[in-house]
Structure formats: C-alpha cells, structure tokens
Amino acid sequence: MSTTSQLSGFYTLSSTERLERIARQADLTAEETQALAGALGLTLPHADAMVENVIGMYTLPLGIATNFSINGRDVLVPMVIEEPSVIAGASLAAKLARAGGGFVATADAPVMIGQIQLVDVPDPHASKVEILAHKEALLAAANQVDPVLVKLGGGARDVQVHLLDTAPTMVIVHLLYDVRDAMGANAVNTACERLAPQLAALSGGRALLRILSNLADQRLAYAKVAIPEAALAFADFSGADVAHGIEQAAAFAAADPYRAATHNKGIMNGIDAVVLATGNDWRAIEAGAHAYAARGGRYTALSTWRRDGRGALVGTLELPLALGIVGGATRVHPTARVALKIMGVQTARELVEIVISVGLAQNLAALRALATEGIQRGHMSLHARQVALAAGATGADINRVAEAMIAQGTIRPDIAEKLLRS
Ligand code: MEV
C-alpha cells in the first residue's frame, strides 16, 4: 500500500513507467495493472450487463494526482477526466497544502433522504400527526427491507413530514436512511416503495412519487486547508498578493451567481474526476452540489477562502457527497475497483474525505492561477498537444507540433496540419 504521495519526477515518466510505479506502490496484481492499461478493464459482456442496447465502449484518460495528504495520510488519487490541467492543478494545490499540514476532512453519517409524495390528502395537518404517531412502526417496516444493512449498523433513522405550500397541500414524507458504505439509491428507493401503502392509508390520500432526494444534505462532507502565505509565492507574485487575490476571487463567487457557477464548476472538475474513477454516480453528485449551492434561495460559492490574519490562507469546502464503495458500478467495473485500491480506502467515508479534499484542491489551483497569471498559460501546452493529436500527429510528432505551435503563439488545427505536413 502507498506510503507517500510525493512521487518526484512522476510527471516526466512515460505513461507505462508511471503505471509500473503506481502498481508497485499500490501493490497491484498483474490483473489489476492490466485493468488500468485498458487490456482487462470493462469488457463488452460487463458493459452489456450494466446498461441497455450496448454496442461498444467509450474510454477516458485516468491519471494520478500526487502530493495529497488527507487527515495525516498520504493518498494517490486516481482521476478520470478529458480536460487538460485538472490533474496537474490538483497535484500542485496538494503540494501547496502540504506546507500547512495537508487537508483536514470529515463527513456526516451516510444518511440519505427518501421522499414519498402523498396527494389528495383530505386533512394534511391531521395526517402529519397520524404519520408521526406511527413513526416507530414505519421505521421497523423500513428496516425489514435490508436486514444485512441493519446488521452492519445502517437502516431507517427517522421519518419527517413536510406540508408543501401547494393547492391543494401536498404531504411529503422524508425517510432518513443510513446506507453505510453504499451510495444508497437502491436501498432508499426500495424502502420508500415499501412504506408508501402504509403512508397512503395513514394519510387517507394516495402515494405518488417514491424516490430518494439528490439534495443529500444529511450526508455532507467538509474539508479545510490552511496554507502559510509564504508558500503561495511564485514567479513575481508574493505570497501575500496570491492569498489576497484568492480571497477576493472567493468573495466575487460568494456574491455573484455568474461567477459562482464557474467557481463551483472548477470544484466539480476535481470531484467528478474521482467520482467517475470509482464508478460512482456523478450526476447525483452534481445535482446535490448545485442544489446545495442554492439552498439559501440564491446560488452561491461552495467554498470559502479567507486570510486568518496570522499569515495563513484558510479554505473550506462543504457539500453533499453520496458516494459508495459497494454496489453499483464500484464493484462491477474492474478499473473502479483498482481506483479504490490505489487510494487504500476501506469505507465510503474515507472515499468521501478524499473526494471533498480534491474538490478544495482543484478550487485552490483554479483561483491561484486566475488571481495571478491567468489559466491560459498552463492550459496551452496540453491544449496544443490535443490539437496536434486531432490533426493526426503520432508519437514524437505530438510534442514537436505542439511546441512549434506554442512558439508561434497560435494553436489551431490548420496550423497543426501544416506543421505536420512540413
Ligand atoms: C475550468 O474547467 C475551470 C475554471 O473555470 C474554474 C474557475 O474559474 O474557478 C478555471
């Protein structure tokens, strides 16, 4: 299992050498290594069992973010993403974070919310009392759905009743359900369906929708980092200037939804990439994050950055993270299994703590660049390589064409094609 996430010179290795290094460090078997190399990853029969009408496979790059120290443990983070600069940005920010002791992260208990919609309820207020009076029986019935989960310490935790301001009033029952190491969609949806007839009878109405809420605000994740300002200095920028710029960038996002959307997109660049690498449902995570960002009635930033007045820049991030390490694609997809092994996670909570830290790191990387030299400089060399690739360059020509375009200051497909011909 990995002991350090500081892999010096990792960036300069070939992709095969990098894979060998990670395989050694994470103690991967030959089969697991092959899964990363693409040879023994998801197969057509696997894929055919996952979704409908399968005709093929669609692959994406998987890279490793280095330098992460989370709650005192070094972690190598697998990220699946098509966008250049994200993995490098996360690794750089994680390196800066080390100067302040790394990331501190934690998470709530994995409690999901299931919703049962009751309509045509003759007396909504009376039905609320009736349902709450039967809470114990309802919780017991919900717990019969998955006895294994209950044995593992999970299961139904609470029943709440909300009266919606609709005409006529709708009664919405929330079932709070601890799903332990799972994302929990199946367990919660099944429990909601199981309780629906009982709730309809108690309310005198009809049960309509029975489904979990992706605004999983009982299942929040939290990360914090405190970086000495001096560690933020680079090129001609002083640490104090960088810290002040990041603080002002965060204030902009907190006050302006147009900026907040982009600010949060940068956070999700990191979060989604790890969520995808582990076979989790990134649409659920996206839905939860943005709904949480709008919880006060106005869309705002998910992170905060402030100078603490004692020479450190302090960042925090908080959002719902309904992630699992059992069930769904996490166990079916061979590469997702290997991703979990590389991180050395044993529980969903550990995965959540890593993912929230990567989100904060990604945000730091973006704001640091935006508040100083801008993001384009860092973006250009990888972008140029993508343009060269798209123009048909192979092998050593990819870098040759990319470097020539950067030197000319114009990165365009037609220029790449011309360079390639010459
Ligand atoms: C690009 O994918 C992400 C950024 O736009 C994030 C941000 O603006 O904070 C750089």
CSV table of C-alpha atoms and ligand atoms in Angstrom, one decimal:
chain,number,residue,atom,x,y,z
A,1,MET,CA,0.0,0.0,0.0
A,2,SER,CA,1.2,3.5,-0.8
A,3,THR,CA,3.3,5.3,1.9
A,4,THR,CA,4.0,8.6,0.1
A,5,SER,CA,2.1,10.5,-2.4
A,6,GLN,CA,5.1,12.7,-3.3
A,7,LEU,CA,6.3,11.0,-6.4
A,8,SER,CA,9.2,13.1,-7.6
A,9,GLY,CA,9.7,13.1,-11.3
A,10,PHE,CA,6.4,11.3,-11.9
A,11,TYR,CA,5.3,13.8,-14.5
A,12,THR,CA,8.5,13.2,-16.6
A,13,LEU,CA,8.0,9.4,-16.8
A,14,SER,CA,6.3,7.7,-19.8
A,15,SER,CA,2.7,6.5,-19.1
A,16,THR,CA,3.9,2.9,-19.0
A,17,GLU,CA,6.6,3.8,-16.4
A,18,ARG,CA,4.1,5.7,-14.4
A,19,LEU,CA,1.8,2.7,-14.3
A,20,GLU,CA,4.6,0.4,-13.2
A,21,ARG,CA,5.4,2.9,-10.4
A,22,ILE,CA,1.8,3.0,-9.2
A,23,ALA,CA,1.4,-0.7,-9.5
A,24,ARG,CA,4.5,-1.2,-7.3
A,25,GLN,CA,3.5,1.4,-4.8
A,26,ALA,CA,-0.2,0.3,-4.5
A,27,ASP,CA,0.7,-3.4,-4.6
A,28,LEU,CA,-1.4,-4.1,-7.7
A,29,THR,CA,-1.7,-7.6,-9.1
A,30,ALA,CA,-0.9,-8.2,-12.8
A,31,GLU,CA,-4.6,-8.3,-13.5
A,32,GLU,CA,-5.3,-5.0,-11.7
A,33,THR,CA,-2.4,-3.4,-13.6
A,34,GLN,CA,-3.8,-4.7,-16.9
A,35,ALA,CA,-7.2,-3.2,-15.9
A,36,LEU,CA,-5.6,0.2,-15.8
A,37,ALA,CA,-3.7,-0.3,-19.0
A,38,GLY,CA,-7.1,-1.0,-20.7
A,39,ALA,CA,-6.4,-4.6,-21.6
A,40,LEU,CA,-8.5,-6.2,-18.8
A,41,GLY,CA,-10.8,-3.2,-18.0
A,42,LEU,CA,-14.5,-3.2,-18.6
A,43,THR,CA,-15.4,-5.8,-21.2
A,44,LEU,CA,-18.4,-5.9,-23.6
A,45,PRO,CA,-20.2,-8.6,-21.6
A,46,HIS,CA,-19.7,-6.5,-18.4
A,47,ALA,CA,-21.0,-3.4,-20.2
A,48,ASP,CA,-23.9,-5.4,-21.7
A,49,ALA,CA,-25.0,-6.3,-18.1
A,50,MET,CA,-24.7,-2.7,-17.0
A,51,VAL,CA,-26.9,-0.8,-19.5
A,52,GLU,CA,-29.2,-1.4,-22.4
A,53,ASN,CA,-28.5,-1.7,-26.2
A,54,VAL,CA,-24.8,-1.8,-25.7
A,55,ILE,CA,-22.7,-1.7,-28.9
A,56,GLY,CA,-19.3,-0.7,-27.6
A,57,MET,CA,-17.2,1.1,-25.1
A,58,TYR,CA,-16.1,4.8,-24.6
A,59,THR,CA,-12.8,5.3,-22.8
A,60,LEU,CA,-11.3,8.3,-21.0
A,61,PRO,CA,-7.9,9.1,-19.6
A,62,LEU,CA,-7.1,8.0,-16.0
A,63,GLY,CA,-4.3,9.9,-14.3
A,64,ILE,CA,-2.9,10.1,-10.8
A,65,ALA,CA,-3.0,13.3,-8.7
A,66,THR,CA,0.1,13.3,-6.4
A,67,ASN,CA,1.1,15.1,-3.2
A,68,PHE,CA,-2.2,14.6,-1.3
A,69,SER,CA,-2.1,14.4,2.4
A,70,ILE,CA,-5.5,14.0,4.0
A,71,ASN,CA,-6.1,13.7,7.7
A,72,GLY,CA,-2.4,12.9,8.0
A,73,ARG,CA,-2.4,10.1,5.4
A,74,ASP,CA,-0.7,10.3,2.0
A,75,VAL,CA,-3.1,9.3,-0.8
A,76,LEU,CA,-2.5,8.8,-4.5
A,77,VAL,CA,-5.7,9.9,-6.2
A,78,PRO,CA,-7.0,8.4,-9.5
A,79,MET,CA,-8.8,10.9,-11.6
A,80,VAL,CA,-10.8,10.2,-14.8
A,81,ILE,CA,-11.2,13.3,-17.0
A,82,GLU,CA,-10.8,14.6,-20.5
A,83,GLU,CA,-9.8,18.2,-19.6
A,84,PRO,CA,-6.1,19.1,-19.6
A,85,SER,CA,-4.6,20.8,-16.5
A,86,VAL,CA,-7.0,19.4,-13.9
A,87,ILE,CA,-4.8,16.6,-12.6
A,88,ALA,CA,-1.7,18.8,-12.7
A,89,GLY,CA,-3.7,21.6,-10.9
A,90,ALA,CA,-4.9,19.2,-8.2
A,91,SER,CA,-1.3,17.9,-7.7
A,92,LEU,CA,0.1,21.4,-7.5
A,93,ALA,CA,-2.5,22.5,-5.0
A,94,ALA,CA,-2.0,19.4,-2.9
A,95,LYS,CA,1.7,20.3,-2.8
A,96,LEU,CA,0.9,23.8,-1.5
A,97,ALA,CA,-1.5,22.3,1.0
A,98,ARG,CA,1.3,20.2,2.5
A,99,ALA,CA,3.0,23.4,3.6
A,100,GLY,CA,0.1,23.8,6.1
A,101,GLY,CA,-0.1,20.1,7.1
A,102,GLY,CA,-2.4,18.9,4.3
A,103,PHE,CA,-6.2,18.6,4.2
A,104,VAL,CA,-8.4,18.0,7.1
A,105,ALA,CA,-11.7,16.3,6.0
A,106,THR,CA,-14.7,14.8,7.7
A,107,ALA,CA,-18.2,13.7,6.8
A,108,ASP,CA,-21.6,13.2,8.3
A,109,ALA,CA,-23.1,9.7,8.8
A,110,PRO,CA,-24.2,8.3,5.4
A,111,VAL,CA,-27.9,9.2,5.8
A,112,MET,CA,-29.9,9.6,2.6
A,113,ILE,CA,-33.3,11.1,2.3
A,114,GLY,CA,-36.1,9.2,0.6
A,115,GLN,CA,-39.3,11.1,-0.4
A,116,ILE,CA,-42.8,9.8,-0.5
A,117,GLN,CA,-45.3,12.2,-2.1
A,118,LEU,CA,-48.9,11.9,-0.7
A,119,VAL,CA,-51.6,13.6,-2.8
A,120,ASP,CA,-55.4,14.0,-2.4
A,121,VAL,CA,-54.9,14.0,1.4
A,122,PRO,CA,-58.2,15.2,3.0
A,123,ASP,CA,-56.6,16.8,6.1
A,124,PRO,CA,-52.9,17.3,5.6
A,125,HIS,CA,-52.3,18.7,9.2
A,126,ALA,CA,-54.1,15.7,10.8
A,127,SER,CA,-52.3,13.3,8.5
A,128,LYS,CA,-48.9,14.7,9.7
A,129,VAL,CA,-49.8,13.9,13.3
A,130,GLU,CA,-51.1,10.5,12.3
A,131,ILE,CA,-47.9,9.6,10.4
A,132,LEU,CA,-45.6,10.8,13.2
A,133,ALA,CA,-47.5,8.9,15.8
A,134,HIS,CA,-46.8,5.8,13.8
A,135,LYS,CA,-43.1,6.6,13.4
A,136,GLU,CA,-41.7,3.5,15.2
A,137,ALA,CA,-43.8,1.1,13.2
A,138,LEU,CA,-42.8,2.8,9.9
A,139,LEU,CA,-39.1,2.7,10.9
A,140,ALA,CA,-39.5,-1.0,11.7
A,141,ALA,CA,-41.2,-1.7,8.4
A,142,ALA,CA,-38.4,0.2,6.5
A,143,ASN,CA,-35.8,-1.8,8.3
A,144,GLN,CA,-37.2,-5.1,7.0
A,145,VAL,CA,-36.2,-4.1,3.5
A,146,ASP,CA,-32.5,-4.8,4.0
A,147,PRO,CA,-31.6,-6.8,7.2
A,148,VAL,CA,-27.9,-7.0,6.1
A,149,LEU,CA,-27.7,-3.3,6.1
A,150,VAL,CA,-29.3,-3.1,9.5
A,151,LYS,CA,-26.8,-5.7,10.8
A,152,LEU,CA,-24.0,-3.5,9.5
A,153,GLY,CA,-25.3,-0.6,11.6
A,154,GLY,CA,-27.4,1.1,8.9
A,155,GLY,CA,-31.1,1.3,8.3
A,156,ALA,CA,-34.0,3.7,8.9
A,157,ARG,CA,-33.2,6.6,11.2
A,158,ASP,CA,-36.2,9.0,11.1
A,159,VAL,CA,-39.5,9.9,9.5
A,160,GLN,CA,-40.3,13.6,8.9
A,161,VAL,CA,-43.4,15.1,7.4
A,162,HIS,CA,-43.4,18.3,5.3
A,163,LEU,CA,-46.5,20.1,4.2
A,164,LEU,CA,-45.9,21.8,0.8
A,165,ASP,CA,-47.4,25.1,0.0
A,166,THR,CA,-49.3,23.8,-3.0
A,167,ALA,CA,-53.0,23.9,-3.8
A,168,PRO,CA,-54.2,21.6,-2.5
A,169,THR,CA,-51.5,21.0,0.1
A,170,MET,CA,-49.2,18.0,-0.6
A,171,VAL,CA,-47.8,15.9,2.2
A,172,ILE,CA,-44.2,14.9,1.6
A,173,VAL,CA,-42.7,12.2,3.9
A,174,HIS,CA,-39.0,12.1,4.3
A,175,LEU,CA,-37.5,8.8,5.3
A,176,LEU,CA,-34.0,9.2,6.6
A,177,TYR,CA,-32.0,6.1,5.9
A,178,ASP,CA,-28.4,5.3,6.8
A,179,VAL,CA,-26.9,3.4,3.9
A,180,ARG,CA,-23.4,2.8,5.4
A,181,ASP,CA,-20.9,2.1,2.6
A,182,ALA,CA,-23.3,2.3,-0.3
A,183,MET,CA,-24.4,5.3,-2.4
A,184,GLY,CA,-27.8,4.0,-1.3
A,185,ALA,CA,-30.2,4.7,-4.2
A,186,ASN,CA,-31.5,1.1,-4.3
A,187,ALA,CA,-31.9,0.7,-0.6
A,188,VAL,CA,-33.7,4.0,-0.1
A,189,ASN,CA,-36.0,3.7,-3.2
A,190,THR,CA,-37.0,0.2,-2.1
A,191,ALA,CA,-37.8,1.4,1.4
A,192,CYS,CA,-39.8,4.3,0.0
A,193,GLU,CA,-41.8,1.9,-2.1
A,194,ARG,CA,-42.3,-0.4,0.8
A,195,LEU,CA,-43.7,2.3,3.1
A,196,ALA,CA,-45.9,4.0,0.5
A,197,PRO,CA,-49.1,1.9,1.0
A,198,GLN,CA,-48.9,2.3,4.8
A,199,LEU,CA,-48.4,6.1,4.5
A,200,ALA,CA,-51.3,6.4,2.0
A,201,ALA,CA,-53.5,4.6,4.4
A,202,LEU,CA,-52.4,6.7,7.4
A,203,SER,CA,-53.0,9.9,5.4
A,204,GLY,CA,-56.2,8.9,3.7
A,205,GLY,CA,-54.6,10.0,0.4
A,206,ARG,CA,-52.6,8.5,-2.4
A,207,ALA,CA,-48.9,7.8,-2.6
A,208,LEU,CA,-47.4,9.0,-5.9
A,209,LEU,CA,-43.6,9.6,-6.2
A,210,ARG,CA,-41.3,7.3,-4.1
A,211,ILE,CA,-37.7,8.2,-4.7
A,212,LEU,CA,-34.6,9.5,-3.0
A,213,SER,CA,-33.6,13.1,-3.0
A,214,ASN,CA,-30.2,14.0,-4.5
A,215,LEU,CA,-30.1,17.0,-2.2
A,216,ALA,CA,-28.4,14.7,0.3
A,217,ASP,CA,-27.9,17.4,2.9
A,218,GLN,CA,-27.9,14.9,5.8
A,219,ARG,CA,-24.8,13.5,4.2
A,220,LEU,CA,-22.4,16.5,4.0
A,221,ALA,CA,-18.7,16.4,3.5
A,222,TYR,CA,-16.3,19.0,4.8
A,223,ALA,CA,-12.7,19.9,4.0
A,224,LYS,CA,-10.3,22.5,5.3
A,225,VAL,CA,-6.8,23.6,4.5
A,226,ALA,CA,-4.6,26.4,6.0
A,227,ILE,CA,-1.7,27.4,3.8
A,228,PRO,CA,1.1,29.7,5.1
A,229,GLU,CA,1.0,32.7,2.8
A,230,ALA,CA,4.8,32.4,2.1
A,231,ALA,CA,4.2,29.0,0.5
A,232,LEU,CA,1.9,30.6,-2.1
A,233,ALA,CA,4.6,32.9,-3.6
A,234,PHE,CA,5.7,32.1,-7.2
A,235,ALA,CA,7.3,33.9,-10.1
A,236,ASP,CA,6.9,37.7,-9.4
A,237,PHE,CA,3.9,37.2,-7.1
A,238,SER,CA,4.4,37.5,-3.3
A,239,GLY,CA,2.6,35.0,-1.1
A,240,ALA,CA,0.5,37.9,0.4
A,241,ASP,CA,-0.6,39.0,-3.1
A,242,VAL,CA,-1.6,35.5,-4.1
A,243,ALA,CA,-3.5,35.0,-0.8
A,244,HIS,CA,-5.3,38.4,-1.2
A,245,GLY,CA,-6.2,37.6,-4.8
A,246,ILE,CA,-7.7,34.2,-3.8
A,247,GLU,CA,-9.6,35.8,-1.0
A,248,GLN,CA,-11.0,38.4,-3.5
A,249,ALA,CA,-11.8,35.7,-6.1
A,250,ALA,CA,-13.8,33.8,-3.4
A,251,ALA,CA,-15.7,37.0,-2.4
A,252,PHE,CA,-16.6,37.5,-6.0
A,253,ALA,CA,-18.0,34.0,-6.3
A,254,ALA,CA,-19.9,34.3,-3.0
A,255,ALA,CA,-21.7,37.5,-4.2
A,256,ASP,CA,-22.3,36.7,-7.9
A,257,PRO,CA,-24.1,33.6,-9.3
A,258,TYR,CA,-22.5,34.1,-12.7
A,259,ARG,CA,-19.1,33.7,-11.1
A,260,ALA,CA,-20.3,31.1,-8.5
A,261,ALA,CA,-21.3,28.7,-11.3
A,262,THR,CA,-17.8,28.8,-12.8
A,263,HIS,CA,-16.1,28.7,-9.4
A,264,ASN,CA,-18.2,25.6,-8.5
A,265,LYS,CA,-17.5,24.1,-11.9
A,266,GLY,CA,-13.8,24.2,-11.0
A,267,ILE,CA,-14.5,22.4,-7.7
A,268,MET,CA,-16.5,19.8,-9.6
A,269,ASN,CA,-13.7,19.2,-12.1
A,270,GLY,CA,-11.8,17.5,-9.2
A,271,ILE,CA,-14.8,15.9,-7.5
A,272,ASP,CA,-16.3,14.4,-10.7
A,273,ALA,CA,-13.0,13.0,-11.8
A,274,VAL,CA,-12.6,10.9,-8.7
A,275,VAL,CA,-16.3,10.1,-8.6
A,276,LEU,CA,-16.0,8.8,-12.2
A,277,ALA,CA,-12.8,6.9,-11.4
A,278,THR,CA,-14.6,5.0,-8.7
A,279,GLY,CA,-17.7,4.1,-10.7
A,280,ASN,CA,-20.0,6.4,-8.6
A,281,ASP,CA,-23.0,8.3,-9.9
A,282,TRP,CA,-21.5,11.7,-10.9
A,283,ARG,CA,-24.9,13.1,-12.0
A,284,ALA,CA,-26.2,12.6,-8.5
A,285,ILE,CA,-23.2,14.3,-7.0
A,286,GLU,CA,-23.6,17.2,-9.5
A,287,ALA,CA,-27.3,17.6,-8.7
A,288,GLY,CA,-26.6,17.6,-5.0
A,289,ALA,CA,-23.8,20.1,-5.1
A,290,HIS,CA,-25.6,22.7,-7.2
A,291,ALA,CA,-28.9,22.3,-5.2
A,292,TYR,CA,-26.8,22.7,-2.0
A,293,ALA,CA,-25.2,25.9,-3.5
A,294,ALA,CA,-28.7,27.3,-4.0
A,295,ARG,CA,-30.0,26.3,-0.6
A,296,GLY,CA,-30.3,29.8,0.7
A,297,GLY,CA,-32.5,30.9,-2.2
A,298,ARG,CA,-29.6,32.3,-4.2
A,299,TYR,CA,-26.9,30.3,-6.0
A,300,THR,CA,-23.5,30.9,-4.3
A,301,ALA,CA,-20.0,29.5,-3.9
A,302,LEU,CA,-19.5,26.1,-2.3
A,303,SER,CA,-16.1,27.1,-0.8
A,304,THR,CA,-14.7,29.9,1.3
A,305,TRP,CA,-11.2,31.4,1.2
A,306,ARG,CA,-10.0,33.9,3.9
A,307,ARG,CA,-6.7,35.1,5.3
A,308,ASP,CA,-6.7,34.3,9.0
A,309,GLY,CA,-4.7,37.5,10.0
A,310,ARG,CA,-1.9,35.3,11.3
A,311,GLY,CA,-0.2,34.7,7.9
A,312,ALA,CA,-2.2,31.8,6.6
A,313,LEU,CA,-4.9,31.4,3.8
A,314,VAL,CA,-7.7,29.2,5.0
A,315,GLY,CA,-10.0,27.4,2.6
A,316,THR,CA,-13.1,25.4,3.4
A,317,LEU,CA,-15.5,23.3,1.3
A,318,GLU,CA,-18.9,21.8,2.2
A,319,LEU,CA,-21.3,19.9,0.0
A,320,PRO,CA,-23.4,16.7,-0.1
A,321,LEU,CA,-21.4,13.6,-1.2
A,322,ALA,CA,-23.5,10.5,-1.6
A,323,LEU,CA,-20.7,8.1,-2.5
A,324,GLY,CA,-20.4,4.3,-2.1
A,325,ILE,CA,-17.7,1.7,-2.3
A,326,VAL,CA,-20.2,-1.2,-2.6
A,327,GLY,CA,-22.9,-1.8,-5.1
A,328,GLY,CA,-23.5,-0.2,-8.5
A,329,ALA,CA,-20.5,0.1,-10.8
A,330,THR,CA,-18.0,0.5,-8.0
A,331,ARG,CA,-17.6,-3.3,-7.7
A,332,VAL,CA,-18.6,-4.3,-11.3
A,333,HIS,CA,-16.2,-2.0,-13.1
A,334,PRO,CA,-12.7,-3.6,-12.8
A,335,THR,CA,-10.9,-0.2,-13.2
A,336,ALA,CA,-13.1,1.4,-10.5
A,337,ARG,CA,-12.1,-1.4,-8.1
A,338,VAL,CA,-8.5,-0.7,-8.8
A,339,ALA,CA,-9.0,3.0,-8.2
A,340,LEU,CA,-10.3,2.3,-4.8
A,341,LYS,CA,-7.3,0.0,-4.1
A,342,ILE,CA,-4.9,2.7,-5.2
A,343,MET,CA,-6.4,5.1,-2.6
A,344,GLY,CA,-6.4,2.4,0.0
A,345,VAL,CA,-10.0,3.2,1.1
A,346,GLN,CA,-11.8,0.7,3.3
A,347,THR,CA,-15.0,2.7,3.9
A,348,ALA,CA,-17.2,5.1,1.9
A,349,ARG,CA,-16.4,7.8,4.5
A,350,GLU,CA,-12.7,7.6,3.6
A,351,LEU,CA,-13.6,8.0,-0.1
A,352,VAL,CA,-15.8,11.0,0.7
A,353,GLU,CA,-12.9,12.6,2.7
A,354,ILE,CA,-10.6,12.2,-0.3
A,355,VAL,CA,-13.1,13.5,-2.8
A,356,ILE,CA,-14.0,16.6,-0.8
A,357,SER,CA,-10.3,17.4,-0.4
A,358,VAL,CA,-9.7,17.0,-4.1
A,359,GLY,CA,-12.6,19.5,-4.7
A,360,LEU,CA,-10.9,22.0,-2.4
A,361,ALA,CA,-7.5,21.5,-4.0
A,362,GLN,CA,-9.0,21.9,-7.5
A,363,ASN,CA,-10.6,25.2,-6.4
A,364,LEU,CA,-7.3,26.4,-5.0
A,365,ALA,CA,-5.5,25.6,-8.2
A,366,ALA,CA,-8.0,27.5,-10.3
A,367,LEU,CA,-8.2,30.5,-8.1
A,368,ARG,CA,-4.4,30.7,-7.7
A,369,ALA,CA,-4.0,30.8,-11.5
A,370,LEU,CA,-6.9,33.1,-12.1
A,371,ALA,CA,-5.8,35.6,-9.5
A,372,THR,CA,-2.3,35.7,-10.9
A,373,GLU,CA,-1.1,34.8,-14.4
A,374,GLY,CA,-4.4,33.6,-15.7
A,375,ILE,CA,-5.2,30.0,-16.6
A,376,GLN,CA,-4.3,30.0,-20.3
A,377,ARG,CA,-0.5,29.7,-19.9
A,378,GLY,CA,-0.8,26.5,-18.0
A,379,HIS,CA,-3.5,25.2,-20.3
A,380,MET,CA,-1.7,25.9,-23.6
A,381,SER,CA,0.9,23.1,-23.8
A,382,LEU,CA,-1.7,20.4,-23.1
A,383,HIS,CA,-4.2,22.1,-25.4
A,384,ALA,CA,-1.6,22.3,-28.1
A,385,ARG,CA,-0.9,18.5,-27.7
A,386,GLN,CA,-4.6,17.8,-28.1
A,387,VAL,CA,-4.8,19.9,-31.2
A,388,ALA,CA,-1.7,18.2,-32.6
A,389,LEU,CA,-3.3,14.8,-31.9
A,390,ALA,CA,-6.6,15.8,-33.5
A,391,ALA,CA,-4.6,16.9,-36.6
A,392,GLY,CA,-3.2,13.4,-36.9
A,393,ALA,CA,0.2,13.7,-35.1
A,394,THR,CA,1.5,10.5,-33.6
A,395,GLY,CA,4.5,9.5,-31.4
A,396,ALA,CA,7.2,12.2,-31.0
A,397,ASP,CA,5.4,14.4,-33.6
A,398,ILE,CA,2.7,15.2,-31.0
A,399,ASN,CA,5.2,17.2,-28.8
A,400,ARG,CA,7.1,18.6,-31.8
A,401,VAL,CA,4.0,20.0,-33.4
A,402,ALA,CA,2.6,21.3,-30.1
A,403,GLU,CA,5.9,23.0,-29.2
A,404,ALA,CA,6.1,24.6,-32.6
A,405,MET,CA,2.5,26.0,-32.3
A,406,ILE,CA,3.3,27.4,-28.8
A,407,ALA,CA,6.5,29.0,-30.1
A,408,GLN,CA,4.4,30.6,-32.9
A,409,GLY,CA,1.8,31.7,-30.4
A,410,THR,CA,-1.0,30.2,-32.5
A,411,ILE,CA,-2.7,26.9,-31.6
A,412,ARG,CA,-5.1,25.9,-34.4
A,413,PRO,CA,-6.0,22.7,-36.2
A,414,ASP,CA,-5.0,24.2,-39.6
A,415,ILE,CA,-1.6,25.2,-38.3
A,416,ALA,CA,-1.1,21.8,-36.7
A,417,GLU,CA,-1.9,20.1,-40.1
A,418,LYS,CA,0.5,22.4,-41.9
A,419,LEU,CA,3.3,21.7,-39.4
A,420,LEU,CA,2.6,18.0,-39.6
A,421,ARG,CA,2.9,18.1,-43.4
A,422,SER,CA,6.2,20.0,-43.3
B,1,MEV,C1,-12.2,25.3,-16.0
B,1,MEV,O1,-12.6,24.0,-16.3
B,1,MEV,C2,-12.5,25.6,-14.5
B,1,MEV,C3,-12.3,27.1,-14.1
B,1,MEV,O2,-13.0,27.9,-14.9
B,1,MEV,C4,-12.7,27.2,-12.7
B,1,MEV,C5,-12.8,28.6,-12.2
B,1,MEV,O3,-13.0,29.6,-13.0
B,1,MEV,O4,-12.7,28.8,-10.9
B,1,MEV,C6,-10.8,27.5,-14.3
